[in-house]
mmCIF file of C-alpha atoms in Angstrom:
data_model
loop_
_atom_site.group_PDB
_atom_site.id
_atom_site.type_symbol
_atom_site.label_atom_id
_atom_site.label_comp_id
_atom_site.label_asym_id
_atom_site.label_seq_id
_atom_site.Cartn_x
_atom_site.Cartn_y
_atom_site.Cartn_z
ATOM 1 C CA MET A 1 22.710 8.094 49.635
ATOM 2 C CA ASP A 2 19.510 6.015 49.507
ATOM 3 C CA MET A 3 18.200 8.469 47.087
ATOM 4 C CA ILE A 4 21.015 9.663 45.158
ATOM 5 C CA ASP A 5 22.235 5.145 44.306
ATOM 6 C CA ARG A 6 18.180 4.257 43.773
ATOM 7 C CA TYR A 7 17.925 7.231 41.304
ATOM 8 C CA LEU A 8 21.226 6.158 39.368
ATOM 9 C CA ASN A 9 20.303 2.248 39.384
ATOM 10 C CA ALA A 10 17.135 3.593 37.863
ATOM 11 C CA VAL A 11 19.479 5.202 35.247
ATOM 12 C CA ALA A 12 22.007 2.174 35.301
ATOM 13 C CA ALA A 13 18.848 -0.362 33.781
ATOM 14 C CA GLN A 14 18.194 2.001 30.368
ATOM 15 C CA LEU A 15 22.872 1.995 29.865
ATOM 16 C CA PRO A 16 25.052 -0.242 27.485
ATOM 17 C CA GLN A 17 26.459 -2.834 30.195
ATOM 18 C CA ASP A 18 30.039 -1.445 28.810
ATOM 19 C CA GLU A 19 29.571 2.381 29.376
ATOM 20 C CA ARG A 20 27.467 1.436 32.773
ATOM 21 C CA ALA A 21 29.871 2.374 35.835
ATOM 22 C CA ASP A 22 31.803 5.345 33.757
ATOM 23 C CA ILE A 23 28.297 6.802 33.215
ATOM 24 C CA VAL A 24 27.342 6.236 36.472
ATOM 25 C CA ALA A 25 30.152 7.482 38.315
ATOM 26 C CA GLU A 26 29.247 10.660 36.145
ATOM 27 C CA LEU A 27 26.034 10.789 37.285
ATOM 28 C CA ARG A 28 27.151 10.719 40.629
ATOM 29 C CA ASP A 29 29.605 13.408 40.713
ATOM 30 C CA LEU A 30 27.093 15.601 38.939
ATOM 31 C CA ILE A 31 25.032 15.197 42.033
ATOM 32 C CA LEU A 32 26.857 15.328 44.463
ATOM 33 C CA SER A 33 28.362 18.788 43.114
ATOM 34 C CA ARG A 34 24.540 20.035 42.846
ATOM 35 C CA PHE A 35 23.623 18.741 46.208
ATOM 36 C CA GLU A 36 26.788 20.179 47.873
ATOM 37 C CA ALA A 37 26.317 23.916 46.082
ATOM 38 C CA LYS A 38 23.067 23.698 47.440
ATOM 39 C CA GLU A 39 23.994 23.252 50.980
ATOM 40 C CA GLU A 40 26.866 26.107 50.758
ATOM 41 C CA GLU A 41 23.040 28.100 49.533
ATOM 42 C CA LEU A 42 21.429 27.246 52.547
ATOM 43 C CA GLY A 43 23.641 26.446 55.388
ATOM 44 C CA ARG A 44 22.603 23.457 56.286
ATOM 45 C CA ALA A 45 21.830 20.477 55.463
ATOM 46 C CA LEU A 46 18.928 19.418 52.518
ATOM 47 C CA THR A 47 15.419 17.626 53.015
ATOM 48 C CA GLU A 48 14.641 14.342 51.338
ATOM 49 C CA ASP A 49 12.014 17.536 49.101
ATOM 50 C CA GLU A 50 14.761 19.627 48.270
ATOM 51 C CA GLN A 51 17.008 16.823 46.669
ATOM 52 C CA GLU A 52 14.316 15.667 45.230
ATOM 53 C CA ALA A 53 13.650 18.571 43.558
ATOM 54 C CA ILE A 54 17.616 18.729 42.705
ATOM 55 C CA LEU A 55 17.707 15.451 40.833
ATOM 56 C CA ARG A 56 13.763 16.289 38.956
ATOM 57 C CA GLU A 57 15.291 19.364 37.768
ATOM 58 C CA ILE A 58 18.671 16.751 36.165
ATOM 59 C CA GLY A 59 16.403 14.656 34.521
ATOM 60 C CA HIS A 60 14.030 11.662 34.680
ATOM 61 C CA PRO A 61 16.094 9.045 34.675
ATOM 62 C CA LEU A 62 14.699 7.596 30.929
ATOM 63 C CA VAL A 63 15.267 11.370 29.752
ATOM 64 C CA VAL A 64 18.995 11.310 31.154
ATOM 65 C CA SER A 65 19.694 7.619 30.105
ATOM 66 C CA ALA A 66 18.608 9.044 26.697
ATOM 67 C CA ARG A 67 21.533 11.716 26.335
ATOM 68 C CA TYR A 68 24.224 8.866 26.592
ATOM 69 C CA ARG A 69 22.307 5.921 24.054
ATOM 70 C CA LYS A 70 24.799 5.931 21.012
ATOM 71 C CA GLY A 71 21.461 5.333 17.426
ATOM 72 C CA PRO A 72 19.215 7.108 16.945
ATOM 73 C CA ASP A 73 16.487 8.387 19.592
ATOM 74 C CA SER A 74 13.075 8.307 17.085
ATOM 75 C CA LEU A 75 11.759 5.096 15.414
ATOM 76 C CA VAL A 76 11.666 7.471 12.284
ATOM 77 C CA GLY A 77 14.387 10.457 12.402
ATOM 78 C CA PRO A 78 13.856 12.867 10.212
ATOM 79 C CA GLU A 79 15.635 11.616 7.323
ATOM 80 C CA LEU A 80 13.159 9.306 6.564
ATOM 81 C CA PHE A 81 10.091 10.529 8.170
ATOM 82 C CA PRO A 82 8.549 12.313 4.327
ATOM 83 C CA TYR A 83 9.539 8.805 2.559
ATOM 84 C CA TRP A 84 7.447 6.696 5.357
ATOM 85 C CA LEU A 85 4.950 9.661 4.704
ATOM 86 C CA PHE A 86 4.802 9.550 0.784
ATOM 87 C CA GLY A 87 4.065 5.047 0.731
ATOM 88 C CA VAL A 88 1.939 5.141 4.214
ATOM 89 C CA LYS A 89 -0.302 7.467 1.709
ATOM 90 C CA ALA A 90 0.021 5.952 -1.084
ATOM 91 C CA GLY A 91 -0.388 2.956 0.319
ATOM 92 C CA LEU A 92 -4.137 3.894 2.116
ATOM 93 C CA MET A 93 -5.524 5.829 -0.917
ATOM 94 C CA VAL A 94 -4.252 1.812 -2.937
ATOM 95 C CA LEU A 95 -6.454 0.405 0.324
ATOM 96 C CA GLY A 96 -9.261 2.843 0.503
ATOM 97 C CA ALA A 97 -9.618 1.657 -3.922
ATOM 98 C CA VAL A 98 -10.207 -1.774 -3.100
ATOM 99 C CA TYR A 99 -11.921 -1.919 0.216
ATOM 100 C CA ALA A 100 -14.631 0.589 -2.476
ATOM 101 C CA ILE A 101 -14.511 -1.986 -5.536
ATOM 102 C CA THR A 102 -15.594 -4.553 -2.778
ATOM 103 C CA LEU A 103 -17.696 -2.562 -1.491
ATOM 104 C CA SER A 104 -19.801 -1.336 -4.634
ATOM 105 C CA ILE A 105 -19.452 -4.679 -5.533
ATOM 106 C CA ARG A 106 -21.172 -6.199 -2.085
ATOM 107 C CA LEU A 107 -24.084 -3.015 -2.460
ATOM 108 C CA ILE A 108 -25.211 -4.685 -6.284
ATOM 109 C CA GLY A 109 -26.669 -7.711 -4.682
ATOM 110 C CA GLY A 110 -28.703 -5.345 -1.946
ATOM 111 C CA PRO A 111 -28.138 -6.038 1.234
ATOM 112 C CA ASP A 112 -31.547 -5.315 3.531
ATOM 113 C CA ASP A 113 -28.984 -3.002 5.612
ATOM 114 C CA ALA A 114 -26.860 -1.423 3.508
ATOM 115 C CA GLY A 115 -25.224 0.737 6.739
ATOM 116 C CA GLN A 116 -23.741 -2.589 8.126
ATOM 117 C CA ALA A 117 -22.160 -3.082 4.388
ATOM 118 C CA ILE A 118 -20.473 -0.707 4.451
ATOM 119 C CA ALA A 119 -19.634 -0.463 8.286
ATOM 120 C CA GLN A 120 -17.934 -3.662 7.348
ATOM 121 C CA ALA A 121 -15.952 -1.840 4.353
ATOM 122 C CA PHE A 122 -14.793 0.646 7.046
ATOM 123 C CA HIS A 123 -13.946 -1.908 9.125
ATOM 124 C CA GLY A 124 -12.088 -3.452 7.155
ATOM 125 C CA PHE A 125 -10.517 -0.822 5.673
ATOM 126 C CA PHE A 126 -9.476 0.606 9.032
ATOM 127 C CA GLY A 127 -7.736 -2.768 10.163
ATOM 128 C CA ALA A 128 -5.427 -3.119 6.767
ATOM 129 C CA GLY A 129 -4.552 0.987 7.168
ATOM 130 C CA LEU A 130 -3.679 0.077 10.573
ATOM 131 C CA THR A 131 -1.721 -3.219 9.324
ATOM 132 C CA LEU A 132 0.464 -1.034 6.379
ATOM 133 C CA ILE A 133 1.096 1.394 8.760
ATOM 134 C CA GLY A 134 2.613 -0.516 11.109
ATOM 135 C CA ALA A 135 4.385 -2.469 8.854
ATOM 136 C CA ALA A 136 5.748 1.207 7.460
ATOM 137 C CA THR A 137 6.929 2.341 10.837
ATOM 138 C CA LEU A 138 8.368 -1.194 11.723
ATOM 139 C CA ALA A 139 10.817 -1.169 7.922
ATOM 140 C CA ALA A 140 11.462 2.631 8.505
ATOM 141 C CA ALA A 141 12.212 1.343 12.047
ATOM 142 C CA ILE A 142 14.875 -1.043 10.844
ATOM 143 C CA PHE A 143 16.061 1.502 8.229
ATOM 144 C CA GLU A 144 16.601 3.806 11.024
ATOM 145 C CA HIS A 145 18.448 1.664 13.812
ATOM 146 C CA GLN A 146 20.526 -0.147 11.119
ATOM 147 C CA GLY A 147 21.518 2.871 9.560
ATOM 148 C CA ILE A 148 20.098 0.993 6.524
ATOM 149 C CA ARG A 149 20.007 3.871 3.776
ATOM 150 C CA PRO A 150 18.837 2.605 -0.137
ATOM 151 C CA SER A 151 20.406 4.319 -3.044
ATOM 152 C CA PHE A 152 16.907 5.190 -4.366
ATOM 153 C CA LEU A 153 17.609 7.488 -0.901
ATOM 154 C CA THR A 154 20.467 9.516 -1.622
ATOM 155 C CA LYS A 155 20.736 8.286 -5.439
ATOM 156 C CA TRP A 156 17.682 10.280 -6.793
ATOM 157 C CA ARG A 157 17.320 12.215 -9.870
ATOM 158 C CA VAL A 158 14.461 15.328 -10.192
ATOM 159 C CA LYS A 159 13.667 13.719 -13.460
ATOM 160 C CA ASP A 160 12.674 10.469 -11.544
ATOM 161 C CA LEU A 161 9.633 12.572 -9.540
ATOM 162 C CA GLY A 162 6.980 12.154 -11.797
ATOM 163 C CA ALA A 163 5.026 8.681 -10.175
ATOM 164 C CA PHE A 164 4.729 10.866 -7.071
ATOM 165 C CA GLY A 165 1.695 11.701 -7.650
ATOM 166 C CA LEU A 166 0.184 8.526 -5.835
ATOM 167 C CA SER A 167 0.380 10.552 -2.985
ATOM 168 C CA ASP A 168 -1.874 13.687 -3.778
ATOM 169 C CA PRO A 169 -5.471 13.008 -3.150
ATOM 170 C CA SER A 170 -6.980 15.464 -5.595
ATOM 171 C CA ALA A 171 -4.773 12.889 -8.498
ATOM 172 C CA TRP A 172 -7.116 10.169 -7.374
ATOM 173 C CA ARG A 173 -10.091 12.194 -7.553
ATOM 174 C CA ALA A 174 -10.519 13.557 -10.728
ATOM 175 C CA SER A 175 -9.200 9.574 -11.803
ATOM 176 C CA MET A 176 -11.708 8.919 -10.337
ATOM 177 C CA ALA A 177 -14.763 11.518 -12.131
ATOM 178 C CA GLY A 178 -12.939 11.073 -15.660
ATOM 179 C CA ALA A 179 -10.973 14.558 -15.961
ATOM 180 C CA GLU A 180 -9.567 14.950 -18.586
ATOM 181 C CA THR A 181 -7.439 16.996 -16.857
ATOM 182 C CA ALA A 182 -7.061 13.473 -14.579
ATOM 183 C CA LYS A 183 -3.400 12.074 -17.147
ATOM 184 C CA ALA A 184 -2.133 15.806 -16.171
ATOM 185 C CA THR A 185 -2.756 15.560 -12.990
ATOM 186 C CA TRP A 186 -1.044 11.928 -12.307
ATOM 187 C CA MET A 187 1.914 12.399 -14.911
ATOM 188 C CA PRO A 188 2.260 15.293 -16.348
ATOM 189 C CA ALA A 189 4.117 15.203 -19.880
ATOM 190 C CA PRO A 190 7.465 15.277 -19.554
ATOM 191 C CA ARG A 191 9.583 18.147 -20.866
ATOM 192 C CA PRO A 192 11.891 16.986 -23.692
ATOM 193 C CA GLY A 193 15.011 14.754 -22.606
ATOM 194 C CA ALA A 194 12.850 13.731 -19.082
ATOM 195 C CA TRP A 195 13.264 11.201 -17.185
ATOM 196 C CA PRO A 196 10.488 8.974 -18.235
ATOM 197 C CA GLY A 197 10.213 5.702 -16.383
ATOM 198 C CA GLY A 198 7.811 7.119 -13.370
ATOM 199 C CA GLU A 199 4.787 6.325 -14.694
ATOM 200 C CA TYR A 200 5.489 2.398 -15.255
ATOM 201 C CA LEU A 201 6.192 2.442 -11.012
ATOM 202 C CA PHE A 202 2.108 2.260 -10.567
ATOM 203 C CA SER A 203 1.431 -0.072 -13.091
ATOM 204 C CA PHE A 204 4.531 -2.466 -11.508
ATOM 205 C CA LEU A 205 3.466 -1.923 -7.849
ATOM 206 C CA ALA A 206 -0.634 -2.549 -8.907
ATOM 207 C CA VAL A 207 0.207 -6.019 -10.660
ATOM 208 C CA GLY A 208 2.759 -6.459 -8.261
ATOM 209 C CA MET A 209 -0.345 -6.690 -5.478
ATOM 210 C CA PHE A 210 -2.444 -9.033 -8.079
ATOM 211 C CA VAL A 211 0.580 -11.257 -8.379
ATOM 212 C CA LEU A 212 0.302 -11.170 -4.436
ATOM 213 C CA TRP A 213 -3.360 -11.461 -4.069
ATOM 214 C CA TRP A 214 -2.852 -14.919 -7.318
ATOM 215 C CA ILE A 215 -1.004 -16.676 -5.481
ATOM 216 C CA GLY A 216 -2.900 -16.347 -2.177
ATOM 217 C CA VAL A 217 0.003 -14.361 0.150
ATOM 218 C CA LEU A 218 -2.765 -11.336 -0.248
ATOM 219 C CA HIS A 219 -5.822 -11.266 1.217
ATOM 220 C CA PHE A 220 -9.437 -9.065 0.273
ATOM 221 C CA PRO A 221 -12.233 -10.026 3.186
ATOM 222 C CA GLY A 222 -15.382 -9.297 1.635
ATOM 223 C CA LEU A 223 -14.086 -9.928 -2.255
ATOM 224 C CA MET A 224 -15.243 -12.725 -3.338
ATOM 225 C CA SER A 225 -18.551 -12.456 -1.495
ATOM 226 C CA ILE A 226 -22.012 -11.259 -2.074
ATOM 227 C CA GLN A 227 -24.551 -9.930 1.023
ATOM 228 C CA LEU A 228 -28.095 -10.747 -1.221
ATOM 229 C CA ARG A 229 -30.811 -9.732 1.257
ATOM 230 C CA GLY A 230 -29.449 -10.612 4.445
ATOM 231 C CA GLN A 231 -27.400 -13.568 3.366
ATOM 232 C CA GLU A 232 -24.132 -13.647 2.185
ATOM 233 C CA ALA A 233 -23.868 -15.369 -1.286
ATOM 234 C CA VAL A 234 -20.583 -16.379 -2.122
ATOM 235 C CA VAL A 235 -18.220 -16.185 -5.662
ATOM 236 C CA SER A 236 -16.135 -19.385 -6.420
ATOM 237 C CA GLY A 237 -13.948 -19.254 -9.884
ATOM 238 C CA ALA A 238 -15.320 -21.574 -12.261
ATOM 239 C CA PRO A 239 -12.515 -24.140 -13.595
ATOM 240 C CA ILE A 240 -11.407 -21.487 -16.250
ATOM 241 C CA TRP A 241 -9.269 -19.992 -13.338
ATOM 242 C CA SER A 242 -7.699 -23.075 -12.295
ATOM 243 C CA ILE A 243 -7.382 -24.300 -15.904
ATOM 244 C CA LEU A 244 -5.097 -20.340 -16.535
ATOM 245 C CA PHE A 245 -3.964 -20.229 -13.466
ATOM 246 C CA GLY A 246 -0.441 -21.101 -14.249
ATOM 247 C CA PRO A 247 -0.200 -19.030 -17.927
ATOM 248 C CA ILE A 248 -2.387 -15.665 -15.871
ATOM 249 C CA LEU A 249 0.017 -15.675 -13.535
ATOM 250 C CA LEU A 250 3.142 -15.321 -16.479
ATOM 251 C CA TYR A 251 1.047 -13.236 -18.185
ATOM 252 C CA ALA A 252 0.973 -10.387 -15.171
ATOM 253 C CA VAL A 253 5.286 -11.324 -14.272
ATOM 254 C CA GLY A 254 5.695 -10.632 -17.086
ATOM 255 C CA GLN A 255 4.099 -7.350 -17.727
ATOM 256 C CA MET A 256 5.966 -6.831 -13.925
ATOM 257 C CA ALA A 257 9.605 -7.537 -15.908
ATOM 258 C CA VAL A 258 8.767 -5.168 -18.699
ATOM 259 C CA ASP A 259 7.632 -2.346 -15.961
ATOM 260 C CA LEU A 260 10.892 -2.900 -14.224
ATOM 261 C CA ALA A 261 12.909 -2.677 -17.412
ATOM 262 C CA SER A 262 11.432 0.059 -18.160
ATOM 263 C CA LEU A 263 12.272 2.155 -14.936
ATOM 264 C CA VAL A 264 15.977 1.077 -15.176
ATOM 265 C CA ARG A 265 16.115 1.888 -18.526
ATOM 266 C CA PRO A 266 12.919 4.202 -20.017
ATOM 267 C CA TYR A 267 14.875 5.246 -23.153
ATOM 268 C CA ALA A 268 14.806 1.414 -24.494
ATOM 269 C CA VAL A 269 11.954 2.260 -26.810
ATOM 270 C CA ARG A 270 11.618 -0.387 -29.179
ATOM 271 C CA ALA A 271 12.879 -3.090 -26.477
ATOM 272 C CA ARG A 272 9.733 -2.064 -24.450
ATOM 273 C CA ALA A 273 6.869 -1.996 -27.366
ATOM 274 C CA ALA A 274 8.787 -5.593 -28.729
ATOM 275 C CA ALA A 275 8.002 -6.593 -25.519
ATOM 276 C CA ARG A 276 4.450 -5.065 -24.923
ATOM 277 C CA ILE A 277 3.201 -6.615 -28.148
ATOM 278 C CA VAL A 278 4.150 -9.949 -27.374
ATOM 279 C CA LEU A 279 1.961 -9.334 -23.943
ATOM 280 C CA ALA A 280 -0.181 -7.825 -25.449
ATOM 281 C CA ALA A 281 -1.110 -10.821 -28.181
ATOM 282 C CA GLY A 282 -0.697 -13.610 -24.359
ATOM 283 C CA GLY A 283 -3.411 -11.111 -23.364
ATOM 284 C CA LEU A 284 -5.896 -11.250 -25.909
ATOM 285 C CA TRP A 285 -5.034 -14.908 -26.453
ATOM 286 C CA LEU A 286 -6.395 -15.309 -22.457
ATOM 287 C CA THR A 287 -9.372 -12.394 -22.700
ATOM 288 C CA TRP A 288 -10.160 -15.013 -25.606
ATOM 289 C CA ALA A 289 -9.246 -18.282 -23.526
ATOM 290 C CA ILE A 290 -11.643 -16.301 -20.956
ATOM 291 C CA PHE A 291 -14.583 -15.709 -22.415
ATOM 292 C CA GLU A 292 -14.669 -18.576 -24.537
ATOM 293 C CA ALA A 293 -15.525 -20.290 -21.398
ATOM 294 C CA GLY A 294 -18.970 -18.796 -21.442
ATOM 295 C CA HIS A 295 -18.397 -20.021 -17.729
ATOM 296 C CA TRP A 296 -16.783 -17.434 -14.893
ATOM 297 C CA PHE A 297 -18.150 -17.708 -11.614
ATOM 298 C CA THR A 298 -20.785 -19.531 -9.404
ATOM 299 C CA LEU A 299 -22.797 -17.906 -6.544
ATOM 300 C CA THR A 300 -23.729 -20.485 -3.611
ATOM 301 C CA ARG A 301 -26.318 -18.856 -0.659
ATOM 302 C CA GLY A 302 -27.367 -22.130 0.757
ATOM 303 C CA GLU A 303 -29.182 -24.593 -1.440
ATOM 304 C CA GLU A 304 -29.595 -22.211 -4.611
ATOM 305 C CA THR A 305 -26.869 -20.939 -7.398
ATOM 306 C CA ALA A 306 -26.426 -19.145 -10.313
ATOM 307 C CA ARG A 307 -23.972 -18.485 -12.491
ATOM 308 C CA ILE A 308 -21.931 -15.862 -14.043
ATOM 309 C CA ALA A 309 -21.586 -16.768 -17.990
ATOM 310 C CA GLY A 310 -21.964 -14.923 -21.750
ATOM 311 C CA ASP A 311 -21.542 -15.335 -24.752
ATOM 312 C CA VAL A 312 -21.227 -12.847 -27.981
ATOM 313 C CA SER A 313 -25.093 -12.235 -27.355
ATOM 314 C CA MET A 314 -25.048 -9.957 -24.886
ATOM 315 C CA LEU A 315 -22.693 -7.704 -26.623
ATOM 316 C CA HIS A 316 -25.644 -5.270 -27.133
ATOM 317 C CA PHE A 317 -26.270 -1.932 -26.147
ATOM 318 C CA ASP A 318 -29.827 -3.237 -25.234
ATOM 319 C CA THR A 319 -28.303 -4.764 -22.748
ATOM 320 C CA LEU A 320 -27.016 -2.376 -20.804
ATOM 321 C CA ARG A 321 -29.406 -0.478 -21.067
ATOM 322 C CA ASN A 322 -31.605 -3.025 -19.526
ATOM 323 C CA LEU A 323 -28.955 -3.588 -17.004
ATOM 324 C CA GLY A 324 -31.210 -1.816 -13.737
ATOM 325 C CA ASP A 325 -34.247 -3.923 -14.374
ATOM 326 C CA ARG A 326 -33.245 -7.364 -13.925
ATOM 327 C CA ALA A 327 -34.485 -8.941 -10.242
ATOM 328 C CA ARG A 328 -32.730 -8.093 -7.210
ATOM 329 C CA ASP A 329 -32.363 -11.747 -6.295
ATOM 330 C CA LEU A 330 -29.664 -14.526 -7.087
ATOM 331 C CA THR A 331 -30.705 -15.012 -10.381
ATOM 332 C CA GLY A 332 -30.626 -11.636 -10.979
ATOM 333 C CA ILE A 333 -27.755 -10.399 -9.605
ATOM 334 C CA ALA A 334 -25.777 -13.059 -11.246
ATOM 335 C CA ASP A 335 -27.526 -12.087 -15.185
ATOM 336 C CA THR A 336 -26.148 -8.404 -13.670
ATOM 337 C CA LEU A 337 -22.637 -9.517 -12.992
ATOM 338 C CA SER A 338 -22.573 -11.550 -16.257
ATOM 339 C CA VAL A 339 -23.407 -9.086 -18.547
ATOM 340 C CA VAL A 340 -21.006 -6.922 -16.871
ATOM 341 C CA MET A 341 -18.178 -9.221 -17.417
ATOM 342 C CA VAL A 342 -19.124 -9.894 -20.887
ATOM 343 C CA TRP A 343 -18.143 -6.168 -21.496
ATOM 344 C CA ALA A 344 -15.290 -6.150 -19.946
ATOM 345 C CA LEU A 345 -13.409 -8.329 -21.890
ATOM 346 C CA ALA A 346 -14.997 -7.404 -25.023
ATOM 347 C CA ILE A 347 -13.254 -3.984 -23.320
ATOM 348 C CA SER A 348 -10.527 -5.575 -22.335
ATOM 349 C CA ALA A 349 -9.453 -7.165 -26.004
ATOM 350 C CA ILE A 350 -10.385 -3.720 -27.966
ATOM 351 C CA SER A 351 -7.662 -2.274 -25.317
ATOM 352 C CA LEU A 352 -5.383 -4.922 -26.307
ATOM 353 C CA VAL A 353 -5.541 -4.625 -29.683
ATOM 354 C CA PHE A 354 -4.905 -1.358 -29.536
ATOM 355 C CA LYS A 355 -2.107 -2.043 -27.571
ATOM 356 C CA ILE A 356 -0.289 -3.869 -30.417
ATOM 357 C CA PHE A 357 -1.046 -1.159 -32.926
ATOM 358 C CA ALA A 358 0.382 1.321 -30.612
ATOM 359 C CA ASN A 359 3.492 -0.460 -30.681
ATOM 360 C CA LEU A 360 4.048 -1.870 -34.001
ATOM 361 C CA TRP A 361 4.110 1.856 -34.733
ATOM 362 C CA ARG A 362 6.833 2.553 -32.568
ATOM 363 C CA LEU A 363 9.105 -0.011 -33.472
ATOM 364 C CA ALA A 364 7.985 1.057 -37.505
ATOM 365 C CA ARG A 365 8.692 4.604 -36.703
ATOM 366 C CA PRO A 366 12.492 6.130 -37.346
#
């Protein structure tokens, strides 16, 4: 009886208080009947080893108590697991892209130990990836154990499935390689009558991550520093970013609002075109204001500083051809980044102008 009591106490410790007594009584009857049946079969009293063997056949206390537990027996059940897996895969790919960009910026500075820079990038990626997986698992566990089922789990439509290419590594490879099939891989051309809103999901998520970083909620270690010959050069923003902090935040939030509205009402083509014209005009003004500032960042290494700055004179193809000929010191790296910044702003401005005309055409045509 002492062995039975120890076994039942271990089971009872895992059971709810209001059901404990009934379940323990039921298990006690089961165990005693098994013991009696075995004793009748052997014609003698059971030894402790034989009693323990029967208890092992019944099951470990944790396993037995789980049979009586109400609710799910897993952190992420089979219904939620596919959504959890998609979220983790897409999130890890976005993190990988962010850390790849960060590593590229650091390698531009020509660090003495490039291997160490790569190792640090991998370390940061794995740390952020584990945090992402933990957060996704926690959210899924809350959904599972509280019985929460968002509407996208139960009211989904086949027309809404275009953006699920986010979790497809081949789509990322095609985009990074600049393949002609990249767009078709990411977002196949919609069939007549198909729901076109899926293409705005990635934009909404990407801009949302930027907003969280812009207001200081997300942090990407290493993004604002460059390893230069074994020493770290700190990147600090010029005053223009403080001046334009509010307008840039407003522009990003406006972009998110348009993307969200496009997800909800993807067929509101004219309203979306009008909103995008306003957004593109605002983006063009921001681009011009940033370009006009002429000074965007400052690199600092010890007492040495260099400015990332430029003007229209850098918009020359000879400047691009000679981009790799600059020195690998602080000033040379600042000059290289200055040219990159000038051309990035110019390309952004051209893209915004095309967006304005494209959306004007959408407003004008029947």
